PDB file of C-alpha atoms in Angstrom:
ATOM      1  CA  UNK T   5      68.821 -37.411 242.920  1.00  0.00           C
ATOM      2  CA  UNK T   6      70.193 -38.739 239.529  1.00  0.00           C
ATOM      3  CA  UNK T   7      72.817 -40.907 241.430  1.00  0.00           C
ATOM      4  CA  UNK T   8      70.267 -42.119 243.735  1.00  0.00           C
ATOM      5  CA  UNK T   9      68.006 -43.140 241.056  1.00  0.00           C
ATOM      6  CA  UNK T  10      70.685 -45.119 239.402  1.00  0.00           C
ATOM      7  CA  UNK T  11      71.781 -46.548 242.542  1.00  0.00           C
ATOM      8  CA  UNK T  12      75.368 -45.411 242.188  1.00  0.00           C
ATOM      9  CA  UNK T  13      77.452 -43.689 244.939  1.00  0.00           C
ATOM     10  CA  UNK T  14      79.416 -41.367 242.732  1.00  0.00           C
ATOM     11  CA  UNK T  15      79.615 -39.693 239.578  1.00  0.00           C
ATOM     12  CA  UNK T  16      82.268 -39.610 237.012  1.00  0.00           C
ATOM     13  CA  UNK T  17      84.646 -36.812 236.849  1.00  0.00           C
ATOM     14  CA  UNK T  18      84.537 -34.635 233.678  1.00  0.00           C
ATOM     15  CA  UNK T  19      87.181 -32.164 233.244  1.00  0.00           C
ATOM     16  CA  UNK T  20      86.944 -29.134 231.126  1.00  0.00           C
ATOM     17  CA  UNK T  21      88.629 -28.162 228.216  1.00  0.00           C
ATOM     18  CA  UNK T  22      92.712 -27.937 228.465  1.00  0.00           C
ATOM     19  CA  UNK T  23      95.685 -28.280 226.305  1.00  0.00           C
ATOM     20  CA  UNK T  24      96.422 -31.575 225.101  1.00  0.00           C
ATOM     21  CA  UNK T  25      99.819 -32.070 226.806  1.00  0.00           C
ATOM     22  CA  UNK T  26      98.547 -31.149 230.042  1.00  0.00           C
ATOM     23  CA  UNK T  27      95.694 -33.286 229.438  1.00  0.00           C
ATOM     24  CA  UNK T  28      97.924 -36.314 228.668  1.00  0.00           C
ATOM     25  CA  UNK T  29     100.040 -35.859 231.817  1.00  0.00           C
ATOM     26  CA  UNK T  30      96.995 -35.719 234.100  1.00  0.00           C
ATOM     27  CA  UNK T  31      95.117 -38.777 232.940  1.00  0.00           C
ATOM     28  CA  UNK T  32      94.648 -42.256 234.775  1.00  0.00           C
ATOM     29  CA  UNK T  33      97.127 -45.021 233.503  1.00  0.00           C
ATOM     30  CA  UNK T  34      94.039 -46.904 231.281  1.00  0.00           C
ATOM     31  CA  UNK T  35      93.624 -44.888 228.569  1.00  0.00           C
ATOM     32  CA  UNK T  36      91.328 -44.922 225.295  1.00  0.00           C
ATOM     33  CA  UNK T  37      91.209 -43.277 222.077  1.00  0.00           C
ATOM     34  CA  UNK T  38      87.830 -43.330 220.420  1.00  0.00           C
ATOM     35  CA  UNK T  39      88.009 -44.260 216.691  1.00  0.00           C
ATOM     36  CA  UNK T  40      85.671 -45.694 214.239  1.00  0.00           C
ATOM     37  CA  UNK T  41      86.342 -49.257 213.611  1.00  0.00           C
ATOM     38  CA  UNK T  42      88.321 -49.775 216.482  1.00  0.00           C
ATOM     39  CA  UNK T  43      87.891 -52.777 218.711  1.00  0.00           C
ATOM     40  CA  UNK T  44      84.792 -52.388 220.937  1.00  0.00           C
ATOM     41  CA  UNK T  45      84.939 -50.611 224.481  1.00  0.00           C
ATOM     42  CA  UNK T  46      84.387 -52.590 227.357  1.00  0.00           C
ATOM     43  CA  UNK T  47      83.284 -51.853 230.947  1.00  0.00           C
ATOM     44  CA  UNK T  48      86.214 -51.787 233.534  1.00  0.00           C
ATOM     45  CA  UNK T  49      86.593 -51.214 237.196  1.00  0.00           C
ATOM     46  CA  UNK T  50      89.823 -49.047 236.857  1.00  0.00           C
ATOM     47  CA  UNK T  51      90.144 -45.407 236.717  1.00  0.00           C
ATOM     48  CA  UNK T  52      90.057 -44.609 232.895  1.00  0.00           C
ATOM     49  CA  UNK T  53      90.180 -41.724 230.490  1.00  0.00           C
ATOM     50  CA  UNK T  54      88.590 -41.795 227.113  1.00  0.00           C
ATOM     51  CA  UNK T  55      89.764 -39.274 224.464  1.00  0.00           C
ATOM     52  CA  UNK T  56      86.732 -38.365 222.109  1.00  0.00           C
ATOM     53  CA  UNK T  57      88.037 -36.396 219.197  1.00  0.00           C
ATOM     54  CA  UNK T  58      86.623 -33.256 217.537  1.00  0.00           C
ATOM     55  CA  UNK T  59      83.840 -32.999 214.918  1.00  0.00           C
ATOM     56  CA  UNK T  60      85.889 -34.679 211.715  1.00  0.00           C
ATOM     57  CA  UNK T  61      88.151 -36.808 213.711  1.00  0.00           C
ATOM     58  CA  UNK T  62      91.457 -36.585 215.414  1.00  0.00           C
ATOM     59  CA  UNK T  63      94.389 -35.237 213.263  1.00  0.00           C
ATOM     60  CA  UNK T  64      96.974 -38.048 212.398  1.00  0.00           C
ATOM     61  CA  UNK T  65      99.432 -35.978 214.461  1.00  0.00           C
ATOM     62  CA  UNK T  66      97.133 -35.901 217.597  1.00  0.00           C
ATOM     63  CA  UNK T  67      96.465 -39.623 217.077  1.00  0.00           C
ATOM     64  CA  UNK T  68     100.296 -40.427 217.084  1.00  0.00           C
ATOM     65  CA  UNK T  69     100.981 -38.047 220.142  1.00  0.00           C
ATOM     66  CA  UNK T  70      98.172 -40.040 222.349  1.00  0.00           C
ATOM     67  CA  UNK T  71      99.403 -43.228 221.223  1.00  0.00           C
ATOM     68  CA  UNK T  72     102.681 -42.244 222.393  1.00  0.00           C
ATOM     69  CA  UNK T  73     101.250 -41.417 225.776  1.00  0.00           C
ATOM     70  CA  UNK T  74      99.827 -44.747 226.101  1.00  0.00           C
ATOM     71  CA  UNK T  75      96.319 -44.742 224.423  1.00  0.00           C
ATOM     72  CA  UNK T  76      94.704 -47.767 222.742  1.00  0.00           C
ATOM     73  CA  UNK T  77      92.143 -47.402 220.049  1.00  0.00           C
ATOM     74  CA  UNK T  78      88.441 -48.148 221.546  1.00  0.00           C
ATOM     75  CA  UNK T  79      85.523 -48.084 219.113  1.00  0.00           C
ATOM     76  CA  UNK T  80      81.696 -47.716 219.362  1.00  0.00           C
ATOM     77  CA  UNK T  81      80.631 -49.763 216.716  1.00  0.00           C
ATOM     78  CA  UNK T  82      80.196 -48.947 213.085  1.00  0.00           C
ATOM     79  CA  UNK T  83      78.606 -45.778 213.445  1.00  0.00           C
ATOM     80  CA  UNK T  84      80.473 -42.275 213.517  1.00  0.00           C
ATOM     81  CA  UNK T  85      78.921 -40.480 216.447  1.00  0.00           C
ATOM     82  CA  UNK T  86      78.884 -36.623 217.094  1.00  0.00           C
ATOM     83  CA  UNK T  87      81.162 -35.507 219.724  1.00  0.00           C
ATOM     84  CA  UNK T  88      78.580 -35.007 222.358  1.00  0.00           C
ATOM     85  CA  UNK T  89      76.901 -38.425 221.677  1.00  0.00           C
ATOM     86  CA  UNK T  90      80.300 -40.247 221.712  1.00  0.00           C
ATOM     87  CA  UNK T  91      81.048 -39.013 225.113  1.00  0.00           C
ATOM     88  CA  UNK T  92      77.733 -40.189 226.458  1.00  0.00           C
ATOM     89  CA  UNK T  93      78.204 -43.679 224.964  1.00  0.00           C
ATOM     90  CA  UNK T  94      81.725 -43.834 225.918  1.00  0.00           C
ATOM     91  CA  UNK T  95      80.845 -43.121 229.693  1.00  0.00           C
ATOM     92  CA  UNK T  96      78.059 -45.785 229.273  1.00  0.00           C
ATOM     93  CA  UNK T  97      80.296 -48.453 228.112  1.00  0.00           C
ATOM     94  CA  UNK T  98      83.005 -47.838 230.233  1.00  0.00           C
ATOM     95  CA  UNK T  99      81.385 -47.366 233.525  1.00  0.00           C
ATOM     96  CA  UNK T 100      80.889 -50.753 235.272  1.00  0.00           C
ATOM     97  CA  UNK T 101      77.616 -50.702 237.317  1.00  0.00           C
ATOM     98  CA  UNK T 102      77.770 -51.605 240.837  1.00  0.00           C
ATOM     99  CA  UNK T 103      74.134 -52.672 240.963  1.00  0.00           C
ATOM    100  CA  UNK T 104      73.023 -55.757 242.939  1.00  0.00           C
ATOM    101  CA  UNK T 105      72.134 -59.122 240.546  1.00  0.00           C
ATOM    102  CA  UNK T 106      68.654 -58.795 241.342  1.00  0.00           C
ATOM    103  CA  UNK T 107      66.554 -55.455 242.269  1.00  0.00           C
TER     104      UNK T 107
END
């Protein structure tokens, strides 16, 4: 019902928790690492992954590991968001709506 109301044909896939290396190997090619102060995250038509850190932020080793796996830093503005809010904001910014020009 929510998809119909939003005029979308499919919902985003949200995976459950898993070990970091396993998750990094299973991700789409376009990969973003949420970091405060990074360039703004923009919508995309490609499959994309967004890594949102734990409360308190990513450890330096985790950041380096993800950058090694092809992640690029992406931000949500000046605010530092709680993890659940960052997920919602990230999905909102990444998802390119397929709505007609006029409703």
